[in-house]
Amino acid sequence: MRGKKASVCGGRSRKQEREIAPLIGSWFRSGARALPWRVLPKVGATRRDPYHALVAEAMLQQTQVSRVIEKYAAFVARFPTVLDLARADEQDVLAMWTGLGYYRRAQHLHAAARTIVDDFGGCVPSDVESLRSLKGVGRYTAGAIASLAFDEPAPIVDGNVARVLLRVHGKDAASDDADIQEWLWSTAQALAAATDHPGDVNEGLMELGATICVPAPSRPACERCPIAVACAARASRSQMEIPRPKTRGARAEVTCVALRVTRSDGAVLLVRRPARGMWANMWQVPTAEHAGLEVDLDASVQQLAQSLGVHIKRSRVAESFEFLATHRRMMFHVFRATDRGSARSVVSGPRHTDCSEPQSVARFVLLEQAAELPMSSPQRRIVLGSEAR
DNA sequence: AAATCGGGGCC
DNA sequence: GGCCCAGATTT
């Protein structure tokens, strides 16, 4: 049953894909945004540098273009070639990722660079299968690099493409549905096969989704859309209902008790998080995490101080703020203390705290050096102040 | 199939 | 206050 349905839809969509592919391609060439990763490597080049495409695609996963713009140029300047990235220290790669979130992407990109150097002679592969063998490169990213950097007729489906295609075909569905996903990929495949310029069509699809066919509750600018004539959602005025919103679970509530210990020279006591889980391998002030919001802050900070060898006479919350992530709501309560030598035992040698503690080794770090360490956004705020980025 | 993994912008 | 974003990997 599903096979028959798929073949019927596939036949119909291929015809429509032949109609809209050239419209999207020429629309994209006629005036797309000038984004840093769209700059061609040299005069006369027609395709982008594959390494730059790899970096950009890794950064752009689940991340808005405006946020990547702030980080992309500095990352490429720090690691100009795939060899530079392969040879870099992971802490430096992570540090350049600070603020972007999903930090595992940075570790995967780093590993991918090493694979490219070790197994592919330092050249980013052009075929989807080889690309997918790289860490952090899935179906979308492989298709994006193959098509955008090498003009291979490979399909891509991201949030933008899914929204555009579902609207054009008037499909009132949630884009994370498994059957819909397969339909999207086969439609995107037909689109890439229906043109001599798959790179422009694919990037045009995303550009369309990002600038014209925007998600609700924003209103799509159908009057400026190059494929409005072929759009079923526009015909039935159902743009705002497509795609159906995804269902998300409630955020887990977490209380974080952070202790910022300052030495007389201004250095701050930092610990590194474990290699697994959230903010893996990143630095922070000693912080205790508790499930829920009803936590005895005083008891928590006293225990934290004791585990560090820091004596606190009287504890008082210096600052509290909320940090929201997709699936967590974290309340940070920051305590401050001044070290008068009692924590020196912490400095003299690595000291491992209990396994249940969210951190391992503690050491004092001058603020100037701390600014170079990989830190999560809330911890960067605690260590460097809310102005620091 | 569901959970995990950030963070900010927008309405 | 909810939803989204140039997704991939693990369980």
mmCIF file of C-alpha atoms (C1' of nucleotides) in Angstrom:
data_model
loop_
_atom_site.group_PDB
_atom_site.id
_atom_site.type_symbol
_atom_site.label_atom_id
_atom_site.label_comp_id
_atom_site.label_asym_id
_atom_site.label_seq_id
_atom_site.Cartn_x
_atom_site.Cartn_y
_atom_site.Cartn_z
ATOM 1 C CA MET A 1 0.000 0.000 0.000
ATOM 2 C CA ARG A 2 2.726 2.375 0.929
ATOM 3 C CA GLY A 3 4.703 1.496 -2.204
ATOM 4 C CA LYS A 4 1.793 2.292 -4.467
ATOM 5 C CA LYS A 5 1.072 5.541 -2.687
ATOM 6 C CA ALA A 6 4.732 6.527 -2.890
ATOM 7 C CA SER A 7 4.973 5.823 -6.600
ATOM 8 C CA VAL A 8 1.835 7.831 -7.329
ATOM 9 C CA CYS A 9 3.088 10.811 -5.337
ATOM 10 C CA GLY A 10 6.577 10.390 -6.785
ATOM 11 C CA GLY A 11 5.307 10.568 -10.346
ATOM 12 C CA ARG A 12 3.277 13.645 -9.667
ATOM 13 C CA SER A 13 6.041 15.378 -7.758
ATOM 14 C CA ARG A 14 8.674 14.740 -10.411
ATOM 15 C CA LYS A 15 6.599 16.682 -12.902
ATOM 16 C CA GLN A 16 6.161 19.550 -10.489
ATOM 17 C CA GLU A 17 9.844 19.409 -9.574
ATOM 18 C CA ARG A 18 10.808 19.905 -13.225
ATOM 19 C CA GLU A 19 8.655 23.018 -13.208
ATOM 20 C CA ILE A 20 9.926 24.653 -10.041
ATOM 21 C CA ALA A 21 13.629 23.681 -10.084
ATOM 22 C CA PRO A 22 14.632 26.238 -12.758
ATOM 23 C CA LEU A 23 12.526 28.920 -11.090
ATOM 24 C CA ILE A 24 14.318 28.407 -7.784
ATOM 25 C CA GLY A 25 17.738 28.252 -9.433
ATOM 26 C CA SER A 26 17.380 31.491 -11.361
ATOM 27 C CA TRP A 27 15.756 33.235 -8.396
ATOM 28 C CA PHE A 28 18.707 32.276 -6.208
ATOM 29 C CA ARG A 29 21.279 33.466 -8.752
ATOM 30 C CA SER A 30 19.452 36.752 -9.240
ATOM 31 C CA GLY A 31 19.885 37.994 -5.697
ATOM 32 C CA ALA A 32 20.657 35.928 -2.643
ATOM 33 C CA ARG A 33 22.023 37.239 0.619
ATOM 34 C CA ALA A 34 25.766 37.740 0.755
ATOM 35 C CA LEU A 35 26.784 35.353 3.512
ATOM 36 C CA PRO A 36 30.390 34.843 4.625
ATOM 37 C CA TRP A 37 30.490 31.179 3.586
ATOM 38 C CA ARG A 38 29.124 32.025 0.130
ATOM 39 C CA VAL A 39 32.258 33.944 -0.799
ATOM 40 C CA LEU A 40 34.050 32.121 -3.606
ATOM 41 C CA PRO A 41 37.654 31.108 -2.862
ATOM 42 C CA LYS A 42 39.157 32.981 -5.811
ATOM 43 C CA VAL A 43 38.231 35.100 -8.800
ATOM 44 C CA GLY A 44 36.645 33.031 -11.513
ATOM 45 C CA ALA A 45 35.751 30.134 -9.248
ATOM 46 C CA THR A 46 32.237 28.787 -9.620
ATOM 47 C CA ARG A 47 32.078 26.607 -6.516
ATOM 48 C CA ARG A 48 32.899 27.202 -2.899
ATOM 49 C CA ASP A 49 35.838 25.816 -1.018
ATOM 50 C CA PRO A 50 34.730 22.394 0.311
ATOM 51 C CA TYR A 51 36.434 22.843 3.683
ATOM 52 C CA HIS A 52 34.650 26.149 4.203
ATOM 53 C CA ALA A 53 31.406 24.459 3.242
ATOM 54 C CA LEU A 54 32.060 21.732 5.808
ATOM 55 C CA VAL A 55 32.714 24.260 8.581
ATOM 56 C CA ALA A 56 29.659 26.325 7.676
ATOM 57 C CA GLU A 57 27.326 23.341 7.482
ATOM 58 C CA ALA A 58 28.514 22.007 10.827
ATOM 59 C CA MET A 59 27.924 25.395 12.441
ATOM 60 C CA LEU A 60 24.540 25.864 10.804
ATOM 61 C CA GLN A 61 23.013 22.634 12.106
ATOM 62 C CA GLN A 62 19.984 23.642 14.176
ATOM 63 C CA THR A 63 21.401 27.143 14.362
ATOM 64 C CA GLN A 64 20.179 30.344 12.815
ATOM 65 C CA VAL A 65 22.221 32.076 10.153
ATOM 66 C CA SER A 66 22.519 35.279 12.176
ATOM 67 C CA ARG A 67 24.178 33.401 15.023
ATOM 68 C CA VAL A 68 26.668 31.641 12.760
ATOM 69 C CA ILE A 69 27.671 34.905 11.102
ATOM 70 C CA GLU A 70 29.119 36.036 14.437
ATOM 71 C CA LYS A 71 31.374 32.977 14.725
ATOM 72 C CA TYR A 72 32.207 31.702 11.261
ATOM 73 C CA ALA A 73 34.875 34.200 10.163
ATOM 74 C CA ALA A 74 36.859 33.914 13.382
ATOM 75 C CA PHE A 75 36.771 30.118 13.218
ATOM 76 C CA VAL A 76 38.053 30.010 9.631
ATOM 77 C CA ALA A 77 40.688 32.648 10.437
ATOM 78 C CA ARG A 78 41.893 30.537 13.350
ATOM 79 C CA PHE A 79 41.821 27.288 11.358
ATOM 80 C CA PRO A 80 42.363 28.369 7.713
ATOM 81 C CA THR A 81 42.756 24.873 6.272
ATOM 82 C CA VAL A 82 41.553 21.394 7.081
ATOM 83 C CA LEU A 83 45.122 20.565 8.103
ATOM 84 C CA ASP A 84 45.178 23.408 10.620
ATOM 85 C CA LEU A 85 41.946 22.148 12.131
ATOM 86 C CA ALA A 86 43.162 18.555 12.208
ATOM 87 C CA ARG A 87 46.295 19.588 14.091
ATOM 88 C CA ALA A 88 44.499 21.857 16.556
ATOM 89 C CA ASP A 89 43.911 21.131 20.216
ATOM 90 C CA GLU A 90 40.317 20.141 20.902
ATOM 91 C CA GLN A 91 40.038 22.707 23.684
ATOM 92 C CA ASP A 92 40.845 25.464 21.187
ATOM 93 C CA VAL A 93 38.266 24.140 18.733
ATOM 94 C CA LEU A 94 35.678 24.057 21.507
ATOM 95 C CA ALA A 95 36.636 27.559 22.613
ATOM 96 C CA MET A 96 36.018 28.897 19.123
ATOM 97 C CA TRP A 97 32.563 27.304 19.317
ATOM 98 C CA THR A 98 31.619 29.097 22.536
ATOM 99 C CA GLY A 99 28.092 30.428 22.424
ATOM 100 C CA LEU A 100 27.007 28.335 19.452
ATOM 101 C CA GLY A 101 25.657 25.413 21.468
ATOM 102 C CA TYR A 102 25.521 21.735 20.538
ATOM 103 C CA TYR A 103 29.230 21.536 21.274
ATOM 104 C CA ARG A 104 29.489 17.943 20.154
ATOM 105 C CA ARG A 105 29.386 19.384 16.645
ATOM 106 C CA ALA A 106 32.779 20.981 17.271
ATOM 107 C CA GLN A 107 34.245 17.689 18.448
ATOM 108 C CA HIS A 108 32.771 15.911 15.435
ATOM 109 C CA LEU A 109 34.103 18.552 13.053
ATOM 110 C CA HIS A 110 37.514 18.222 14.606
ATOM 111 C CA ALA A 111 37.398 14.431 14.171
ATOM 112 C CA ALA A 112 36.161 14.832 10.603
ATOM 113 C CA ALA A 113 39.119 17.070 9.775
ATOM 114 C CA ARG A 114 41.475 14.410 11.071
ATOM 115 C CA THR A 115 39.759 11.740 8.994
ATOM 116 C CA ILE A 116 40.017 13.928 5.900
ATOM 117 C CA VAL A 117 43.736 14.409 6.482
ATOM 118 C CA ASP A 118 44.425 10.777 7.401
ATOM 119 C CA ASP A 119 42.155 8.941 4.949
ATOM 120 C CA PHE A 120 41.367 11.360 2.128
ATOM 121 C CA GLY A 121 44.712 13.030 1.483
ATOM 122 C CA GLY A 122 43.569 16.299 3.008
ATOM 123 C CA CYS A 123 40.796 16.770 0.429
ATOM 124 C CA VAL A 124 37.137 16.899 1.447
ATOM 125 C CA PRO A 125 35.468 14.055 -0.491
ATOM 126 C CA SER A 126 32.805 14.944 -3.067
ATOM 127 C CA ASP A 127 30.604 11.855 -2.941
ATOM 128 C CA VAL A 128 27.781 11.456 -0.459
ATOM 129 C CA GLU A 129 28.886 8.047 0.763
ATOM 130 C CA SER A 130 32.392 9.183 1.700
ATOM 131 C CA LEU A 131 31.061 12.377 3.217
ATOM 132 C CA ARG A 132 28.683 10.411 5.400
ATOM 133 C CA SER A 133 31.576 8.411 6.799
ATOM 134 C CA LEU A 134 32.792 11.622 8.466
ATOM 135 C CA LYS A 135 31.833 12.285 12.081
ATOM 136 C CA GLY A 136 28.932 14.677 12.414
ATOM 137 C CA VAL A 137 28.047 14.449 8.731
ATOM 138 C CA GLY A 138 24.583 13.003 8.276
ATOM 139 C CA ARG A 139 22.195 12.813 5.366
ATOM 140 C CA TYR A 140 21.585 16.532 5.144
ATOM 141 C CA THR A 141 25.182 17.742 5.574
ATOM 142 C CA ALA A 142 26.559 15.204 3.084
ATOM 143 C CA GLY A 143 24.042 16.327 0.472
ATOM 144 C CA ALA A 144 24.744 19.974 1.201
ATOM 145 C CA ILE A 145 28.513 19.678 0.754
ATOM 146 C CA ALA A 146 28.185 17.457 -2.334
ATOM 147 C CA SER A 147 25.765 19.831 -4.022
ATOM 148 C CA LEU A 148 26.908 23.265 -2.813
ATOM 149 C CA ALA A 149 30.657 22.680 -3.092
ATOM 150 C CA PHE A 150 30.794 20.129 -5.945
ATOM 151 C CA ASP A 151 27.497 20.632 -7.778
ATOM 152 C CA GLU A 152 26.645 16.956 -7.402
ATOM 153 C CA PRO A 153 22.917 16.182 -7.873
ATOM 154 C CA ALA A 154 22.483 15.168 -4.224
ATOM 155 C CA PRO A 155 19.273 15.941 -2.304
ATOM 156 C CA ILE A 156 19.041 17.940 0.899
ATOM 157 C CA VAL A 157 16.198 18.233 3.388
ATOM 158 C CA ASP A 158 16.499 20.611 6.321
ATOM 159 C CA GLY A 159 13.840 22.554 8.181
ATOM 160 C CA ASN A 160 13.631 25.156 5.427
ATOM 161 C CA VAL A 161 13.377 22.663 2.579
ATOM 162 C CA ALA A 162 10.787 20.593 4.416
ATOM 163 C CA ARG A 163 8.589 23.626 5.002
ATOM 164 C CA VAL A 164 8.852 24.837 1.392
ATOM 165 C CA LEU A 165 8.115 21.431 -0.119
ATOM 166 C CA LEU A 166 5.231 20.650 2.230
ATOM 167 C CA ARG A 167 3.655 24.012 1.443
ATOM 168 C CA VAL A 168 4.190 23.779 -2.304
ATOM 169 C CA HIS A 169 2.504 20.384 -2.291
ATOM 170 C CA GLY A 170 -0.107 21.420 0.236
ATOM 171 C CA LYS A 171 0.689 18.586 2.608
ATOM 172 C CA ASP A 172 -0.820 19.214 6.029
ATOM 173 C CA ALA A 173 1.711 17.102 7.927
ATOM 174 C CA ALA A 174 4.338 17.261 10.619
ATOM 175 C CA SER A 175 7.791 17.249 9.049
ATOM 176 C CA ASP A 176 9.212 14.832 11.628
ATOM 177 C CA ASP A 177 6.800 12.071 10.611
ATOM 178 C CA ALA A 178 8.823 9.124 9.237
ATOM 179 C CA ASP A 179 6.766 8.632 6.079
ATOM 180 C CA ILE A 180 6.783 12.345 5.379
ATOM 181 C CA GLN A 181 10.542 12.372 5.798
ATOM 182 C CA GLU A 182 10.920 9.733 3.095
ATOM 183 C CA TRP A 183 8.565 11.626 0.819
ATOM 184 C CA LEU A 184 10.583 14.794 1.387
ATOM 185 C CA TRP A 185 13.866 13.104 0.524
ATOM 186 C CA SER A 186 12.525 11.545 -2.654
ATOM 187 C CA THR A 187 11.030 14.873 -3.677
ATOM 188 C CA ALA A 188 14.314 16.646 -2.939
ATOM 189 C CA GLN A 189 16.091 13.961 -4.973
ATOM 190 C CA ALA A 190 13.777 14.602 -7.907
ATOM 191 C CA LEU A 191 14.451 18.321 -7.590
ATOM 192 C CA ALA A 192 18.231 17.858 -7.614
ATOM 193 C CA ALA A 193 17.935 15.556 -10.623
ATOM 194 C CA ALA A 194 15.752 18.037 -12.524
ATOM 195 C CA THR A 195 18.459 20.663 -13.000
ATOM 196 C CA ASP A 196 21.984 21.192 -14.287
ATOM 197 C CA HIS A 197 22.727 23.326 -11.219
ATOM 198 C CA PRO A 198 21.797 21.288 -8.145
ATOM 199 C CA GLY A 199 23.908 23.531 -5.927
ATOM 200 C CA ASP A 200 21.930 26.635 -6.815
ATOM 201 C CA VAL A 201 18.586 24.857 -6.581
ATOM 202 C CA ASN A 202 19.389 23.348 -3.191
ATOM 203 C CA GLU A 203 20.740 26.549 -1.740
ATOM 204 C CA GLY A 204 17.875 28.448 -3.350
ATOM 205 C CA LEU A 205 15.400 26.158 -1.579
ATOM 206 C CA MET A 206 16.965 26.991 1.772
ATOM 207 C CA GLU A 207 17.202 30.680 0.944
ATOM 208 C CA LEU A 208 13.534 30.612 0.030
ATOM 209 C CA GLY A 209 12.626 28.995 3.334
ATOM 210 C CA ALA A 210 14.779 31.421 5.315
ATOM 211 C CA THR A 211 13.729 34.683 3.655
ATOM 212 C CA ILE A 212 10.331 34.193 1.939
ATOM 213 C CA CYS A 213 8.633 30.988 3.011
ATOM 214 C CA VAL A 214 9.297 31.648 6.702
ATOM 215 C CA PRO A 215 7.792 29.595 9.536
ATOM 216 C CA ALA A 216 4.729 30.639 11.523
ATOM 217 C CA PRO A 217 4.016 32.758 13.433
ATOM 218 C CA SER A 218 5.865 34.957 10.945
ATOM 219 C CA ARG A 219 3.978 35.524 7.737
ATOM 220 C CA PRO A 220 5.424 34.167 4.467
ATOM 221 C CA ALA A 221 5.999 36.767 1.727
ATOM 222 C CA CYS A 222 4.175 34.879 -0.996
ATOM 223 C CA GLU A 223 3.923 37.973 -3.191
ATOM 224 C CA ARG A 224 7.690 37.809 -3.645
ATOM 225 C CA CYS A 225 7.924 34.030 -4.034
ATOM 226 C CA PRO A 226 9.251 32.719 -7.362
ATOM 227 C CA ILE A 227 7.202 29.511 -7.128
ATOM 228 C CA ALA A 228 3.974 30.990 -5.794
ATOM 229 C CA VAL A 229 2.191 30.002 -9.029
ATOM 230 C CA ALA A 230 2.862 26.350 -8.233
ATOM 231 C CA CYS A 231 2.066 26.506 -4.512
ATOM 232 C CA ALA A 232 -0.891 24.489 -3.240
ATOM 233 C CA ALA A 233 -0.778 26.013 0.239
ATOM 234 C CA ARG A 234 -1.039 29.507 -1.225
ATOM 235 C CA ALA A 235 -3.996 28.410 -3.334
ATOM 236 C CA SER A 236 -5.814 27.122 -0.264
ATOM 237 C CA ARG A 237 -4.476 29.833 2.051
ATOM 238 C CA SER A 238 -3.106 27.220 4.431
ATOM 239 C CA GLN A 239 0.497 28.464 4.567
ATOM 240 C CA MET A 240 0.350 29.240 8.286
ATOM 241 C CA GLU A 241 -0.897 25.738 9.126
ATOM 242 C CA ILE A 242 1.944 23.950 7.279
ATOM 243 C CA PRO A 243 3.940 22.267 8.579
ATOM 244 C CA ARG A 244 2.085 21.103 11.658
ATOM 245 C CA PRO A 245 3.957 22.162 14.795
ATOM 246 C CA LYS A 246 6.072 19.513 16.464
ATOM 247 C CA THR A 247 5.054 18.305 19.866
ATOM 248 C CA ARG A 248 7.654 18.916 22.530
ATOM 249 C CA GLY A 249 7.901 17.687 26.067
ATOM 250 C CA ALA A 250 8.099 19.896 29.112
ATOM 251 C CA ARG A 251 11.425 21.327 30.179
ATOM 252 C CA ALA A 252 13.152 19.591 33.066
ATOM 253 C CA GLU A 253 13.749 22.029 35.902
ATOM 254 C CA VAL A 254 17.235 22.163 37.340
ATOM 255 C CA THR A 255 18.762 24.208 40.129
ATOM 256 C CA CYS A 256 22.440 25.100 39.761
ATOM 257 C CA VAL A 257 24.414 26.348 42.736
ATOM 258 C CA ALA A 258 27.607 27.979 41.501
ATOM 259 C CA LEU A 259 30.489 29.097 43.711
ATOM 260 C CA ARG A 260 32.782 31.768 42.274
ATOM 261 C CA VAL A 261 35.996 31.762 44.306
ATOM 262 C CA THR A 262 38.379 34.651 43.645
ATOM 263 C CA ARG A 263 42.060 34.769 44.584
ATOM 264 C CA SER A 264 43.751 38.001 45.638
ATOM 265 C CA ASP A 265 45.264 38.460 42.174
ATOM 266 C CA GLY A 266 41.834 38.134 40.603
ATOM 267 C CA ALA A 267 42.182 34.559 39.395
ATOM 268 C CA VAL A 268 39.001 32.488 39.559
ATOM 269 C CA LEU A 269 38.695 28.857 40.589
ATOM 270 C CA LEU A 270 37.551 26.731 37.627
ATOM 271 C CA VAL A 271 36.798 23.083 37.054
ATOM 272 C CA ARG A 272 36.346 21.086 33.880
ATOM 273 C CA ARG A 273 33.211 19.153 33.177
ATOM 274 C CA PRO A 274 33.317 15.437 32.381
ATOM 275 C CA ALA A 275 33.812 14.180 28.826
ATOM 276 C CA ARG A 276 30.217 13.041 28.491
ATOM 277 C CA GLY A 277 26.892 14.778 28.728
ATOM 278 C CA MET A 278 26.018 18.415 28.481
ATOM 279 C CA TRP A 279 28.829 20.937 27.995
ATOM 280 C CA ALA A 280 31.306 18.056 27.829
ATOM 281 C CA ASN A 281 34.932 18.993 28.556
ATOM 282 C CA MET A 282 34.048 22.642 29.082
ATOM 283 C CA TRP A 283 35.089 24.825 32.018
ATOM 284 C CA GLN A 284 33.012 26.393 34.756
ATOM 285 C CA VAL A 285 33.142 27.591 38.327
ATOM 286 C CA PRO A 286 32.391 24.741 40.761
ATOM 287 C CA THR A 287 28.695 24.095 40.354
ATOM 288 C CA ALA A 288 26.293 21.654 41.993
ATOM 289 C CA GLU A 289 23.275 20.608 39.951
ATOM 290 C CA HIS A 290 20.034 19.519 41.587
ATOM 291 C CA ALA A 291 16.845 18.243 40.033
ATOM 292 C CA GLY A 292 13.875 20.474 40.690
ATOM 293 C CA LEU A 293 13.603 24.000 42.012
ATOM 294 C CA GLU A 294 13.129 23.401 45.709
ATOM 295 C CA VAL A 295 16.692 23.156 46.885
ATOM 296 C CA ASP A 296 18.402 24.169 50.103
ATOM 297 C CA LEU A 297 20.861 26.602 48.548
ATOM 298 C CA ASP A 298 22.792 27.206 51.742
ATOM 299 C CA ALA A 299 23.365 23.523 52.398
ATOM 300 C CA SER A 300 24.347 22.966 48.796
ATOM 301 C CA VAL A 301 26.918 25.750 48.693
ATOM 302 C CA GLN A 302 28.372 24.732 52.036
ATOM 303 C CA GLN A 303 28.878 21.201 50.794
ATOM 304 C CA LEU A 304 30.377 22.484 47.558
ATOM 305 C CA ALA A 305 32.799 24.732 49.442
ATOM 306 C CA GLN A 306 33.801 21.930 51.740
ATOM 307 C CA SER A 307 34.560 19.593 48.837
ATOM 308 C CA LEU A 308 36.883 22.272 47.452
ATOM 309 C CA GLY A 309 38.624 23.052 50.711
ATOM 310 C CA VAL A 310 37.201 26.555 50.724
ATOM 311 C CA HIS A 311 35.905 28.020 53.941
ATOM 312 C CA ILE A 312 32.815 30.192 53.814
ATOM 313 C CA LYS A 313 31.732 32.103 56.892
ATOM 314 C CA ARG A 314 28.399 33.328 55.748
ATOM 315 C CA SER A 315 26.866 32.542 52.383
ATOM 316 C CA ARG A 316 24.574 34.825 50.504
ATOM 317 C CA VAL A 317 23.392 34.601 46.915
ATOM 318 C CA ALA A 318 25.169 37.283 44.887
ATOM 319 C CA GLU A 319 23.200 36.790 41.699
ATOM 320 C CA SER A 320 20.440 34.577 40.342
ATOM 321 C CA PHE A 321 19.359 34.119 36.762
ATOM 322 C CA GLU A 322 17.479 31.724 34.557
ATOM 323 C CA PHE A 323 19.025 29.827 31.699
ATOM 324 C CA LEU A 324 16.761 28.189 29.134
ATOM 325 C CA ALA A 325 17.723 25.384 26.813
ATOM 326 C CA THR A 326 15.392 23.418 24.581
ATOM 327 C CA HIS A 327 14.670 20.735 27.142
ATOM 328 C CA ARG A 328 15.885 22.296 30.376
ATOM 329 C CA ARG A 329 15.068 25.236 32.566
ATOM 330 C CA MET A 330 18.012 25.960 34.802
ATOM 331 C CA MET A 331 17.998 28.377 37.700
ATOM 332 C CA PHE A 332 21.528 29.546 38.488
ATOM 333 C CA HIS A 333 22.312 30.838 41.965
ATOM 334 C CA VAL A 334 25.789 32.334 42.194
ATOM 335 C CA PHE A 335 27.680 32.579 45.468
ATOM 336 C CA ARG A 336 30.974 34.429 45.824
ATOM 337 C CA ALA A 337 33.913 33.757 48.075
ATOM 338 C CA THR A 338 37.447 35.081 48.439
ATOM 339 C CA ASP A 339 40.273 32.620 48.817
ATOM 340 C CA ARG A 340 42.782 33.393 51.583
ATOM 341 C CA GLY A 341 45.007 30.420 51.075
ATOM 342 C CA SER A 342 42.688 27.758 52.294
ATOM 343 C CA ALA A 343 42.061 26.557 48.767
ATOM 344 C CA ARG A 344 45.746 26.408 47.961
ATOM 345 C CA SER A 345 45.715 22.660 48.332
ATOM 346 C CA VAL A 346 43.446 22.662 45.324
ATOM 347 C CA VAL A 347 46.028 24.517 43.298
ATOM 348 C CA SER A 348 48.997 22.404 44.226
ATOM 349 C CA GLY A 349 47.699 19.345 42.527
ATOM 350 C CA PRO A 350 44.772 17.946 40.581
ATOM 351 C CA ARG A 351 42.093 16.924 42.971
ATOM 352 C CA HIS A 352 39.330 14.575 42.056
ATOM 353 C CA THR A 353 36.017 15.100 43.684
ATOM 354 C CA ASP A 354 33.339 12.512 44.170
ATOM 355 C CA CYS A 355 32.129 10.820 40.998
ATOM 356 C CA SER A 356 28.653 12.212 41.488
ATOM 357 C CA GLU A 357 30.019 15.723 41.273
ATOM 358 C CA PRO A 358 29.645 17.357 37.881
ATOM 359 C CA GLN A 359 33.278 18.399 37.733
ATOM 360 C CA SER A 360 36.699 16.850 38.189
ATOM 361 C CA VAL A 361 39.827 19.007 38.438
ATOM 362 C CA ALA A 362 39.989 22.454 40.057
ATOM 363 C CA ARG A 363 42.506 25.207 39.429
ATOM 364 C CA PHE A 364 42.830 28.975 39.609
ATOM 365 C CA VAL A 365 42.799 30.745 36.257
ATOM 366 C CA LEU A 366 43.411 34.412 35.510
ATOM 367 C CA LEU A 367 40.458 36.052 33.794
ATOM 368 C CA GLU A 368 42.538 36.773 30.721
ATOM 369 C CA GLN A 369 43.221 33.076 30.311
ATOM 370 C CA ALA A 370 39.731 32.045 31.322
ATOM 371 C CA ALA A 371 38.353 34.033 28.406
ATOM 372 C CA GLU A 372 40.189 31.644 26.076
ATOM 373 C CA LEU A 373 38.719 28.490 27.611
ATOM 374 C CA PRO A 374 35.604 26.774 26.297
ATOM 375 C CA MET A 375 32.706 27.706 28.567
ATOM 376 C CA SER A 376 28.940 27.477 28.319
ATOM 377 C CA SER A 377 26.998 30.716 28.024
ATOM 378 C CA PRO A 378 25.742 30.747 31.627
ATOM 379 C CA GLN A 379 29.201 29.952 32.996
ATOM 380 C CA ARG A 380 30.855 32.561 30.809
ATOM 381 C CA ARG A 381 28.441 35.017 32.312
ATOM 382 C CA ILE A 382 29.352 33.925 35.832
ATOM 383 C CA VAL A 383 33.096 33.974 35.241
ATOM 384 C CA LEU A 384 33.505 37.027 33.017
ATOM 385 C CA GLY A 385 30.370 39.024 33.645
ATOM 386 C CA SER A 386 27.185 39.445 31.674
ATOM 387 C CA GLU A 387 28.797 41.865 29.197
ATOM 388 C CA ALA A 388 31.425 39.360 28.078
ATOM 389 C CA ARG A 389 30.724 37.317 24.978
ATOM 390 C "C1'" DA B 1 11.198 5.438 18.130
ATOM 391 C "C1'" DA B 2 12.715 8.430 21.619
ATOM 392 C "C1'" DA B 3 16.094 10.938 24.074
ATOM 393 C "C1'" DT B 4 20.054 13.889 24.099
ATOM 394 C "C1'" DC B 5 22.507 17.828 22.920
ATOM 395 C "C1'" DG B 6 22.469 24.970 23.350
ATOM 396 C "C1'" DG B 7 21.178 29.077 22.747
ATOM 397 C "C1'" DG B 8 18.952 32.964 21.076
ATOM 398 C "C1'" DG B 9 15.423 35.394 18.214
ATOM 399 C "C1'" DC B 10 10.872 36.109 17.161
ATOM 400 C "C1'" DC B 11 6.033 36.853 17.755
ATOM 401 C "C1'" DG C 1 5.674 31.895 26.955
ATOM 402 C "C1'" DG C 2 5.907 28.752 22.972
ATOM 403 C "C1'" DC C 3 8.096 27.676 18.624
ATOM 404 C "C1'" DC C 4 11.768 27.545 15.511
ATOM 405 C "C1'" DC C 5 16.348 27.057 13.634
ATOM 406 C "C1'" DA C 6 21.272 24.867 6.931
ATOM 407 C "C1'" DG C 7 20.589 17.877 12.373
ATOM 408 C "C1'" DA C 8 23.399 13.983 14.140
ATOM 409 C "C1'" DT C 9 24.130 10.479 17.320
ATOM 410 C "C1'" DT C 10 23.079 7.467 20.995
ATOM 411 C "C1'" DT C 11 20.061 4.429 23.535
#
